[in-house]
Short mmCIF file of C-alpha atoms in Angstrom, two decimals:
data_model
loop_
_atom_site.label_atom_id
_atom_site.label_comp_id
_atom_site.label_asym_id
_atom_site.label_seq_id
_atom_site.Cartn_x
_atom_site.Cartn_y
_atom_site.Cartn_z
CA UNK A 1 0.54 16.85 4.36
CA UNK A 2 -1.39 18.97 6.24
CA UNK A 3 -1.08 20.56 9.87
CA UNK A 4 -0.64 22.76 12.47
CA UNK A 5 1.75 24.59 14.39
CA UNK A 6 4.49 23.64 16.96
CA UNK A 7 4.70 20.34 17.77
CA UNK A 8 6.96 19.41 20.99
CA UNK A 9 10.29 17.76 19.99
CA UNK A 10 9.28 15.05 22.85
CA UNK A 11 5.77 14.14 20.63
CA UNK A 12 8.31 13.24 18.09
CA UNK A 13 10.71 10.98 20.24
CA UNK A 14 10.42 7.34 19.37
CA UNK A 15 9.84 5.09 23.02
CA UNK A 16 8.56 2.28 22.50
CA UNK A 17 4.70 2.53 24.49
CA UNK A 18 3.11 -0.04 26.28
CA UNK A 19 0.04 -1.20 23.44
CA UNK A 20 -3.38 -2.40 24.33
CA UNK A 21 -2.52 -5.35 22.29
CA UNK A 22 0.25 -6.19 24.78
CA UNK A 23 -2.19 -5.66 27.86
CA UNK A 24 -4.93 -7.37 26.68
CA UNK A 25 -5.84 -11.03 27.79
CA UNK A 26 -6.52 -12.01 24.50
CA UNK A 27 -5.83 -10.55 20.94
CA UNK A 28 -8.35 -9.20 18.67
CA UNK A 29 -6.39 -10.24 15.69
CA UNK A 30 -6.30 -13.80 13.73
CA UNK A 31 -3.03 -13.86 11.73
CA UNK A 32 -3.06 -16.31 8.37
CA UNK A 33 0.73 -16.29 6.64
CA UNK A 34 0.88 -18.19 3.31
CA UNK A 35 2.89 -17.61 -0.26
CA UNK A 36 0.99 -17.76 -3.35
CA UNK A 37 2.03 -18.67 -6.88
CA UNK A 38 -0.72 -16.91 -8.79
CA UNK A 39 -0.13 -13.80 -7.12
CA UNK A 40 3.92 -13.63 -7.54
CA UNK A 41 3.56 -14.79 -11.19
CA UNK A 42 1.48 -11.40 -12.07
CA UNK A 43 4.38 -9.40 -9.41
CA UNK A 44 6.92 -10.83 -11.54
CA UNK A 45 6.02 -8.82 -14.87
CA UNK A 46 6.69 -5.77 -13.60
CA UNK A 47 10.08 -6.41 -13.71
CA UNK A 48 9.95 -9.22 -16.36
CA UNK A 49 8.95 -5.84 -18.57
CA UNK A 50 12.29 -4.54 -18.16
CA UNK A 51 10.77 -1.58 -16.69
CA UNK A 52 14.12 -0.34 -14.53
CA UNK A 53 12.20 0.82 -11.31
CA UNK A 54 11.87 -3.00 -10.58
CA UNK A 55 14.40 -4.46 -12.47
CA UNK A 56 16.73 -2.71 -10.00
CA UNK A 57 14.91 -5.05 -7.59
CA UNK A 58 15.49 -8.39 -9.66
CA UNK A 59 18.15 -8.13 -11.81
CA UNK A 60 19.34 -11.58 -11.37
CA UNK A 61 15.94 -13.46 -11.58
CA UNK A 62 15.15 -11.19 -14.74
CA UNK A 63 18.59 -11.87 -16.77
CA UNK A 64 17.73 -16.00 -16.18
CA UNK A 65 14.12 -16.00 -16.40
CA UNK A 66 13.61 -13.59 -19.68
CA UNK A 67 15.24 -15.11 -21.99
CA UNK A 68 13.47 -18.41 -21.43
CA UNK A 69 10.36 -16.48 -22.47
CA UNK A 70 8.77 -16.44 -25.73
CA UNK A 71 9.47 -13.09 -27.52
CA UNK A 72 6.10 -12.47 -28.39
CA UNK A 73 5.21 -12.62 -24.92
CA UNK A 74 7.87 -10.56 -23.87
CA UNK A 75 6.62 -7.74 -26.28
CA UNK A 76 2.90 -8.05 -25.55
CA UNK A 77 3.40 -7.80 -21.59
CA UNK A 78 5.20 -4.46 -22.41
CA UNK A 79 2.42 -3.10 -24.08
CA UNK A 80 0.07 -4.07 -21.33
CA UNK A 81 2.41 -2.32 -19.00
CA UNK A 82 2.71 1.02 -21.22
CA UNK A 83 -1.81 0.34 -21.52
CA UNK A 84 -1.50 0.48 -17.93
CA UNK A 85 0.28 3.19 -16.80
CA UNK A 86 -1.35 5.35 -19.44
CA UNK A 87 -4.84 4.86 -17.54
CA UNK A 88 -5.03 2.88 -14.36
CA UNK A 89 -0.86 3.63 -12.58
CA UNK A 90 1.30 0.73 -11.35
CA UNK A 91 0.81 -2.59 -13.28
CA UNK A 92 1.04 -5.44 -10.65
CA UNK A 93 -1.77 -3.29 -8.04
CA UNK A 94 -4.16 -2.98 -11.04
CA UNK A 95 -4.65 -6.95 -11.18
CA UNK A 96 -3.42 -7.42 -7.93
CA UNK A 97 -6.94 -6.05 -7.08
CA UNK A 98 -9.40 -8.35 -9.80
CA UNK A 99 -7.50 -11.19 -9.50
CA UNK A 100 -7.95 -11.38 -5.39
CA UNK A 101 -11.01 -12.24 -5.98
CA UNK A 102 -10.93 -15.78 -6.53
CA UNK A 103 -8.17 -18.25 -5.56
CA UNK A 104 -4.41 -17.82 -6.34
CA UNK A 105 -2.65 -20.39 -4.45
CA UNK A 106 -1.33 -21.92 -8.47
CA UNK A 107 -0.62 -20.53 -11.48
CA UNK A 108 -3.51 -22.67 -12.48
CA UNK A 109 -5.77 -21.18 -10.31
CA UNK A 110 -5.36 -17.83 -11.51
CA UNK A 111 -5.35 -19.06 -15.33
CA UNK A 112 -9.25 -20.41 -14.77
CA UNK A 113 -10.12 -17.29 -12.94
CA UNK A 114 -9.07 -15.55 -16.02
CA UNK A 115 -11.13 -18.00 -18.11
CA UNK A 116 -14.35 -16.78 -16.59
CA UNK A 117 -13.42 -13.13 -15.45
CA UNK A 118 -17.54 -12.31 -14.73
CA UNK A 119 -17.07 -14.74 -11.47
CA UNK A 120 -14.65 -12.76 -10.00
CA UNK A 121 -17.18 -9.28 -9.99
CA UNK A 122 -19.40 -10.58 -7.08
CA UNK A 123 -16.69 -10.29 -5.02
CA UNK A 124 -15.26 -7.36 -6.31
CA UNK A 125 -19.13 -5.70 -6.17
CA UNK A 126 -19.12 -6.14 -2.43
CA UNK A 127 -15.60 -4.75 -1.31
CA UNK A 128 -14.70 -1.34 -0.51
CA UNK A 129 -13.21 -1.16 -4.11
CA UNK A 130 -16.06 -0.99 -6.29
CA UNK A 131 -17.72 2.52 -5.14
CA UNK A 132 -13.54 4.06 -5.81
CA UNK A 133 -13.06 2.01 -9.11
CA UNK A 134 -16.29 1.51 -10.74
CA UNK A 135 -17.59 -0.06 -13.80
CA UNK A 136 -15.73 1.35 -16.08
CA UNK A 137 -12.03 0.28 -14.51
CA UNK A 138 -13.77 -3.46 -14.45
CA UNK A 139 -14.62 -3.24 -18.29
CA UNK A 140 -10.73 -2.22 -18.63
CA UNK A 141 -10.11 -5.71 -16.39
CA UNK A 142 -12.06 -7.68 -18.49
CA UNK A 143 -10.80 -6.18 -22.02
CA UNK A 144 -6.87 -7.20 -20.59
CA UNK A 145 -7.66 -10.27 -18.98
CA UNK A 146 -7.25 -12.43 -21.93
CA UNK A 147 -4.17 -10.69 -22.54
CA UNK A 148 -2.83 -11.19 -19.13
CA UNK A 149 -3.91 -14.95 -19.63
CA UNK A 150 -1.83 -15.18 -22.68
CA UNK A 151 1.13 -13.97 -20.57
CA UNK A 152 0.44 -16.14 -17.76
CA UNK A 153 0.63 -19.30 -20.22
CA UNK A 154 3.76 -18.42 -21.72
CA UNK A 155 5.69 -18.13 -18.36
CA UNK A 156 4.26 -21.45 -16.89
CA UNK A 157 5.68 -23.07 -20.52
CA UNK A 158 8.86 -21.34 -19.70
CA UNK A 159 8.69 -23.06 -16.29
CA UNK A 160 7.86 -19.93 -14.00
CA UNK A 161 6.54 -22.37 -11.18
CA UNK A 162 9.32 -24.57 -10.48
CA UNK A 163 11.60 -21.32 -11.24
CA UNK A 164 9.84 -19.56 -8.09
CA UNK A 165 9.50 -22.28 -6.04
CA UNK A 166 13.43 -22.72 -6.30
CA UNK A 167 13.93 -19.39 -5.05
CA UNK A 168 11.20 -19.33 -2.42
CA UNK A 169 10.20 -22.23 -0.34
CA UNK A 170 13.71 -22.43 1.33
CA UNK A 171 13.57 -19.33 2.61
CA UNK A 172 9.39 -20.18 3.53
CA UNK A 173 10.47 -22.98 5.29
CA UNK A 174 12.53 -20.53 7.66
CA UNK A 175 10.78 -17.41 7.04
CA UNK A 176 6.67 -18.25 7.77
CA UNK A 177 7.21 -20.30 11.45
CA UNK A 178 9.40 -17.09 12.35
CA UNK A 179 6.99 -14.33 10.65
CA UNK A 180 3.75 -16.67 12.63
CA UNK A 181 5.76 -16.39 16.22
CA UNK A 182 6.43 -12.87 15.99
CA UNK A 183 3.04 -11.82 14.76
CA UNK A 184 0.70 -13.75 17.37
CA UNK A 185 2.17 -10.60 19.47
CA UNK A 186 1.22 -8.02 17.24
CA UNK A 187 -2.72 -6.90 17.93
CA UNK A 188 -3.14 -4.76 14.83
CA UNK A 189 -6.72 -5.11 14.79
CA UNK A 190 -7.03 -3.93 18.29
CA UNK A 191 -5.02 -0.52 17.76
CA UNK A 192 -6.46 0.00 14.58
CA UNK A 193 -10.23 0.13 16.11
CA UNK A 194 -8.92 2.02 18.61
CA UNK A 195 -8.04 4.90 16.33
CA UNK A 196 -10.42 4.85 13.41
CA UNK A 197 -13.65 3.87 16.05
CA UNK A 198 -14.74 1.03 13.47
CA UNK A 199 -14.90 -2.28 13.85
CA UNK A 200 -12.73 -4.68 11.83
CA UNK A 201 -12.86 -8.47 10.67
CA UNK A 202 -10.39 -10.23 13.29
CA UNK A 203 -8.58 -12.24 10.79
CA UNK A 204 -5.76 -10.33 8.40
CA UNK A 205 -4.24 -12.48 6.05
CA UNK A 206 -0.53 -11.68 5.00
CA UNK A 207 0.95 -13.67 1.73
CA UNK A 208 4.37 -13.31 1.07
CA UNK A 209 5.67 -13.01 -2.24
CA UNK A 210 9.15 -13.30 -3.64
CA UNK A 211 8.74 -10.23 -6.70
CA UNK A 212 6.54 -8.21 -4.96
CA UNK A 213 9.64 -5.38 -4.30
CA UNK A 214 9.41 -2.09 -2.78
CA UNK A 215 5.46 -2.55 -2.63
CA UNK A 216 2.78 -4.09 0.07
CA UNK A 217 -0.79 -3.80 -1.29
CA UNK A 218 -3.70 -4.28 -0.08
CA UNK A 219 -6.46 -6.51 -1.73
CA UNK A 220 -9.89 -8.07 -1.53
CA UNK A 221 -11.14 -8.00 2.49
CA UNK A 222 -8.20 -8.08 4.64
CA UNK A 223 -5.41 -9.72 2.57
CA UNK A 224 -2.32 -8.29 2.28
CA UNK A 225 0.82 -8.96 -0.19
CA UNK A 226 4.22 -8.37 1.21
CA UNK A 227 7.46 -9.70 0.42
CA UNK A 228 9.31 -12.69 1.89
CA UNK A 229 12.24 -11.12 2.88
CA UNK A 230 10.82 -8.39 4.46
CA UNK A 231 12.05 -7.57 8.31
CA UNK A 232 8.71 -8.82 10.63
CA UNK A 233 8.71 -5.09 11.47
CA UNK A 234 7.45 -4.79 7.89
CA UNK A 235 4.92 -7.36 7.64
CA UNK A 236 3.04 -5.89 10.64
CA UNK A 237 3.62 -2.52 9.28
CA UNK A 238 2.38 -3.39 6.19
CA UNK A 239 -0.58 -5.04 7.92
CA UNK A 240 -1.15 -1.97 10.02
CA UNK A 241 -1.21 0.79 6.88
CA UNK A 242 -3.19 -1.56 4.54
CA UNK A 243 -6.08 -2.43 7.04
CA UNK A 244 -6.43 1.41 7.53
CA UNK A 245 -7.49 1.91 3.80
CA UNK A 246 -9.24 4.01 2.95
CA UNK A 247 -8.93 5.80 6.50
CA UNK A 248 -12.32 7.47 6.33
CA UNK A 249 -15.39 7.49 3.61
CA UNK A 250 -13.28 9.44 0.99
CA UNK A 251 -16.93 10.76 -0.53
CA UNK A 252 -17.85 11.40 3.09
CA UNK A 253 -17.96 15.27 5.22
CA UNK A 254 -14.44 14.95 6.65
CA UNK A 255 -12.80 14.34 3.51
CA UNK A 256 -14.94 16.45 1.39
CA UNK A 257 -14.09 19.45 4.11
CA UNK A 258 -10.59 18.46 4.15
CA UNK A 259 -9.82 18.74 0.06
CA UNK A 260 -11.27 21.44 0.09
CA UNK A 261 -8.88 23.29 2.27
CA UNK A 262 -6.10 21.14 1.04
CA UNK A 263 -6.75 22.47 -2.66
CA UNK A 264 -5.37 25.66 -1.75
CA UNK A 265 -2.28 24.70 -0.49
CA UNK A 266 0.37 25.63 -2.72
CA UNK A 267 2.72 22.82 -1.93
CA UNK A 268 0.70 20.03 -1.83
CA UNK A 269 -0.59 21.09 -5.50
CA UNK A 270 3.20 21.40 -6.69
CA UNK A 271 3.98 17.60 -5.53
CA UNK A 272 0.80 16.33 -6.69
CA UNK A 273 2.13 17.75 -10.59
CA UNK A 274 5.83 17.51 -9.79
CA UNK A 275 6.48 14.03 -7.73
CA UNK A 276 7.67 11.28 -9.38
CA UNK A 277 5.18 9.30 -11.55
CA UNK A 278 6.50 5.97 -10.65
CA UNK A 279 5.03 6.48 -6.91
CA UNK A 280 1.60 6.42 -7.92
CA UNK A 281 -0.63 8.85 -6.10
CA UNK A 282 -1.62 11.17 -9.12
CA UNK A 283 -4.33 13.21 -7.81
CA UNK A 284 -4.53 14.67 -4.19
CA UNK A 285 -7.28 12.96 -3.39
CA UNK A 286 -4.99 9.86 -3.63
CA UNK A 287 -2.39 11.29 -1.48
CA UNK A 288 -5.12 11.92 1.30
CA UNK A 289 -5.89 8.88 1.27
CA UNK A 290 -2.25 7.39 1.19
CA UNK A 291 -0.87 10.07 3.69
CA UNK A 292 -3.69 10.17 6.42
CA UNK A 293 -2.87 6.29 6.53
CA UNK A 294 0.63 6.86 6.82
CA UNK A 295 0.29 9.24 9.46
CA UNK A 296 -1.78 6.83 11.53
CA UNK A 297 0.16 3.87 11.09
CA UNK A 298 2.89 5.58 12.02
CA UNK A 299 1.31 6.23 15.62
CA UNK A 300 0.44 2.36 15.38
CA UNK A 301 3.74 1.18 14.63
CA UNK A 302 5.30 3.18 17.43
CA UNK A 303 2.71 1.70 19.74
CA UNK A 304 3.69 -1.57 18.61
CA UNK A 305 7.48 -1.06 18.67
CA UNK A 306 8.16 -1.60 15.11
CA UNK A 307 7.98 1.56 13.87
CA UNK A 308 11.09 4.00 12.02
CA UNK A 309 12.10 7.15 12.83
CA UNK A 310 9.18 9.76 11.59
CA UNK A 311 11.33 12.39 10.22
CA UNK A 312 13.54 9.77 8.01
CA UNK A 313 10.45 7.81 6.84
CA UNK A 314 9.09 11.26 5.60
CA UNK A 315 12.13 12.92 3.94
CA UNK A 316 13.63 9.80 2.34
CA UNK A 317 10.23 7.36 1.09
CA UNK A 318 9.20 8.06 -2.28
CA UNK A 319 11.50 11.24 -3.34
CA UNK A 320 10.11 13.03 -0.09
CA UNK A 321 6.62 13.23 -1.40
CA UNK A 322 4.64 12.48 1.67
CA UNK A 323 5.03 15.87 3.24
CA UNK A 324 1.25 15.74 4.23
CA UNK A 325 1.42 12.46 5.69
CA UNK A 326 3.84 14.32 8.05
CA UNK A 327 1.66 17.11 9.04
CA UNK A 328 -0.78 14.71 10.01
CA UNK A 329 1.30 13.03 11.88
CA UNK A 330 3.16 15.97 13.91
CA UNK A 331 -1.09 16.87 14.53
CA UNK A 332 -1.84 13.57 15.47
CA UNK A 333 0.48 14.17 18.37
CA UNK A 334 -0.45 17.85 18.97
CA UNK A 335 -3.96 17.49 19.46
CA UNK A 336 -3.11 14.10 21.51
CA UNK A 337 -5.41 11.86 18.98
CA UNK A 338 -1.98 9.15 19.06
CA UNK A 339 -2.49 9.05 22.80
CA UNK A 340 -6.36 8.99 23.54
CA UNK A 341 -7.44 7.36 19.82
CA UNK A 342 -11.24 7.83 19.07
CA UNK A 343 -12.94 8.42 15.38
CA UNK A 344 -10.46 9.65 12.81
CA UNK A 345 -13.05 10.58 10.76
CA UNK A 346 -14.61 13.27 13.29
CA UNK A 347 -10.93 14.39 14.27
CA UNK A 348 -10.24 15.43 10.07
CA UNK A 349 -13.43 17.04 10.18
CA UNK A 350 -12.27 18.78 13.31
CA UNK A 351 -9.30 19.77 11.92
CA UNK A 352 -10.66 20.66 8.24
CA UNK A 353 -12.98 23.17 10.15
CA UNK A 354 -10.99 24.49 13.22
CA UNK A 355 -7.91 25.72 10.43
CA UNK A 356 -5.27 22.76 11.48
CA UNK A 357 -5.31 22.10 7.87
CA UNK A 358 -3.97 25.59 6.70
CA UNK A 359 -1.11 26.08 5.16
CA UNK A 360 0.42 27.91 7.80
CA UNK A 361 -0.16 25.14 10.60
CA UNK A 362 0.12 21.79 8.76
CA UNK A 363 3.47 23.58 7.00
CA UNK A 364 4.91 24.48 10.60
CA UNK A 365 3.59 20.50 11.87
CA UNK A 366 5.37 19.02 8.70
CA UNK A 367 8.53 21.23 8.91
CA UNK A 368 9.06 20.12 12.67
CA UNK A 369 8.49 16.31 12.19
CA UNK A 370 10.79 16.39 8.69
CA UNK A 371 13.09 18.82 10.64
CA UNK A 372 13.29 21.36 7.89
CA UNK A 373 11.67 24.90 7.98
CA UNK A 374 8.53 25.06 7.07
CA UNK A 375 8.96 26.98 3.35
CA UNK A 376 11.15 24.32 2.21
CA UNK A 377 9.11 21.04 3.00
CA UNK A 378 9.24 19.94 -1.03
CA UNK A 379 11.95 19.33 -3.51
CA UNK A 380 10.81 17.66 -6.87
CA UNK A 381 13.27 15.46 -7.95
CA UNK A 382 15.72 15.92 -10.35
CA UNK A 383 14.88 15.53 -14.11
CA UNK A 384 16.53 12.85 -15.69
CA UNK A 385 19.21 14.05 -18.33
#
């Protein structure tokens, strides 16, 4: 994280504010709430791999579901997973992304978008994706899509449908009429235009998944994967922090500026080599991306009253890594950008050029919003005996 000097223990108080949203005669935002079968089948192999970080999340549903699986499945999904990590991070995200780009609603669905893989690159060609993933990550989509196919077969023989559907349309029954009242009050669209100075589609769309545990990603135009169980807090948090990606052109001036004062930060170099794999976020120009957003929607989701406590969220989420995320934050407030909004993209350049982003001041912005002093903002985790 990156930022600047004292910050006043009252910009970090948490009172709920009055939004726009809550002012304004008529929302800017469209809400769409739905599950989707296709999606939660590919969430489901992360744990179905046996990979710990997520089987801690579904022990249960693995220990019943696995074994109904054919073994040579089993074995070829971990291989994709171990493919994966090597070269593109988290498994589920990776297709997450490619497969968004057709329909999902069935297991079927996705099976015949994997049967002709070239339909899905229009789509793909004209998101927001393409210019950060390229070509060459496609080619890698297309090589494993056949393989994911094969996957997808053998848990539909092992009877993944109906095995979802009895764990998740009793709780959609309850869950999407309560998620759809509380949302229609939630004008994420509105705050989020108000901050970035860009104007957005009106209509998010949130799916809710059953396997998709601890992540929300964002996919294709503004579609969002959450999971069902989530607190509504969450869904409209989720909404918030996904619609802001990427918070500014990430090829652009401001961000170009911003690295390059960012590179010689000491800490933030340690917990881009030191943080915990698992998290994602393995270059710094990932965790500028991932922490300016988190900064911002942590301003929106205080606007909104849903937000948690800033100096918890940045200590305890992913091992503590996010200590620039917190800098921004504590000069979000500083500068009074979370009160008066305006283009985020001119206030990083602002703050690349006018020395916010030093060491010295984003450590001392950071330290006061984590509450810790400012040379001990970063702990790697321990190493695993």
């Amino acid at each position: 994280m990156n930022r600047r000097d004292l910050l006043r223990a009252a910009a970090l108080a948490l009172v709920p504010v009055s939004t726009r949203a809550a002012e304004a005669a008529v929302s800017r935002t469209r809400w769409i709430t739905r599950g989707s079968e296709g999606f939660d089948a590919v969430a489901f192999m992360a744990p179905l791999s046996g990979d710990p970080f997520y089987v801690e999340y579904y022990e249960k549903a693995v220990a019943e579901f696995a074994p109904k699986m054919n073994p040579e499945a089993l074995a070829t999904l971990k291989d994709l997973k171990r493919d994966i990590a090597a070269t593109d991070g988290l498994f589920s995200p990776f297709f997450d992304l490619y497969i968004s780009a057709g329909p999902d609603a069935t297991l079927g669905e996705l099976l015949s978008s994997l049967d002709h893989p070239a339909l899905l690159k229009a789509p793909l060609r004209a998101s927001i994706y393409w210019d950060e993933y390229g070509e060459e990550t496609w080619k890698r989509f297309v090589q494993r899509a056949p393989i994911l196919r094969k996957i997808l077969i053998a848990m539909r023989e092992a009877g993944f449908p109906e095995f979802r559907r009895a764990i998740f349309d009793a709780t959609a029954a309850r869950r999407i009429p309560e998620l759809r009242r509380r949302l229609a009050a939630a004008d994420v669209v509105a705050e989020v235009e108000y901050f970035t100075g860009r104007k957005f589609d009106p209509e998010i769309e949130i799916i809710l998944l059953e396997f998709c545990k601890p992540h929300g990603v964002k996919v294709i135009g503004q579609k969002f994967l959450t999971g069902i169980e989530y607190d509504d807090r969450i869904a409209i948090q989720t909404a918030a922090h996904e619609l802001l990606h990427p918070p500014v052109d990430m090829r652009g001036r401001a961000a170009t500026a911003a690295l390059a004062v960012l590179r010689r930060d000491t800490v933030l170099q340690r917990i881009v080599k030191e943080h915990d794999p698992a998290f994602g976020y393995s270059t710094l120009e990932g965790i500028l991306n991932e922490d300016l957003v988190k900064s911002l929607d942590q301003v929106i989701s205080e606007r909104l009253g849903v937000s948690d406590d800033p100096a918890l969220r940045f200590v305890q989420q992913d091992g503590g890594m996010h200590v620039l995320a917190a800098g921004f934050y504590g000069l979000l407030k500083q500068t009074g950008f979370a009160r008066t909004g305006g283009n985020l993209e001119q206030w990083l350049l602002g703050a690349a050029t006018n020395g916010l982003l030093e060491p010295a001041s984003l450590h001392a912005a950071a330290g006061l919003v984590m509450k810790r002093d400012p040379g001990r903002l970063w702990a790697p985790p321990p190493v695993a005996s």
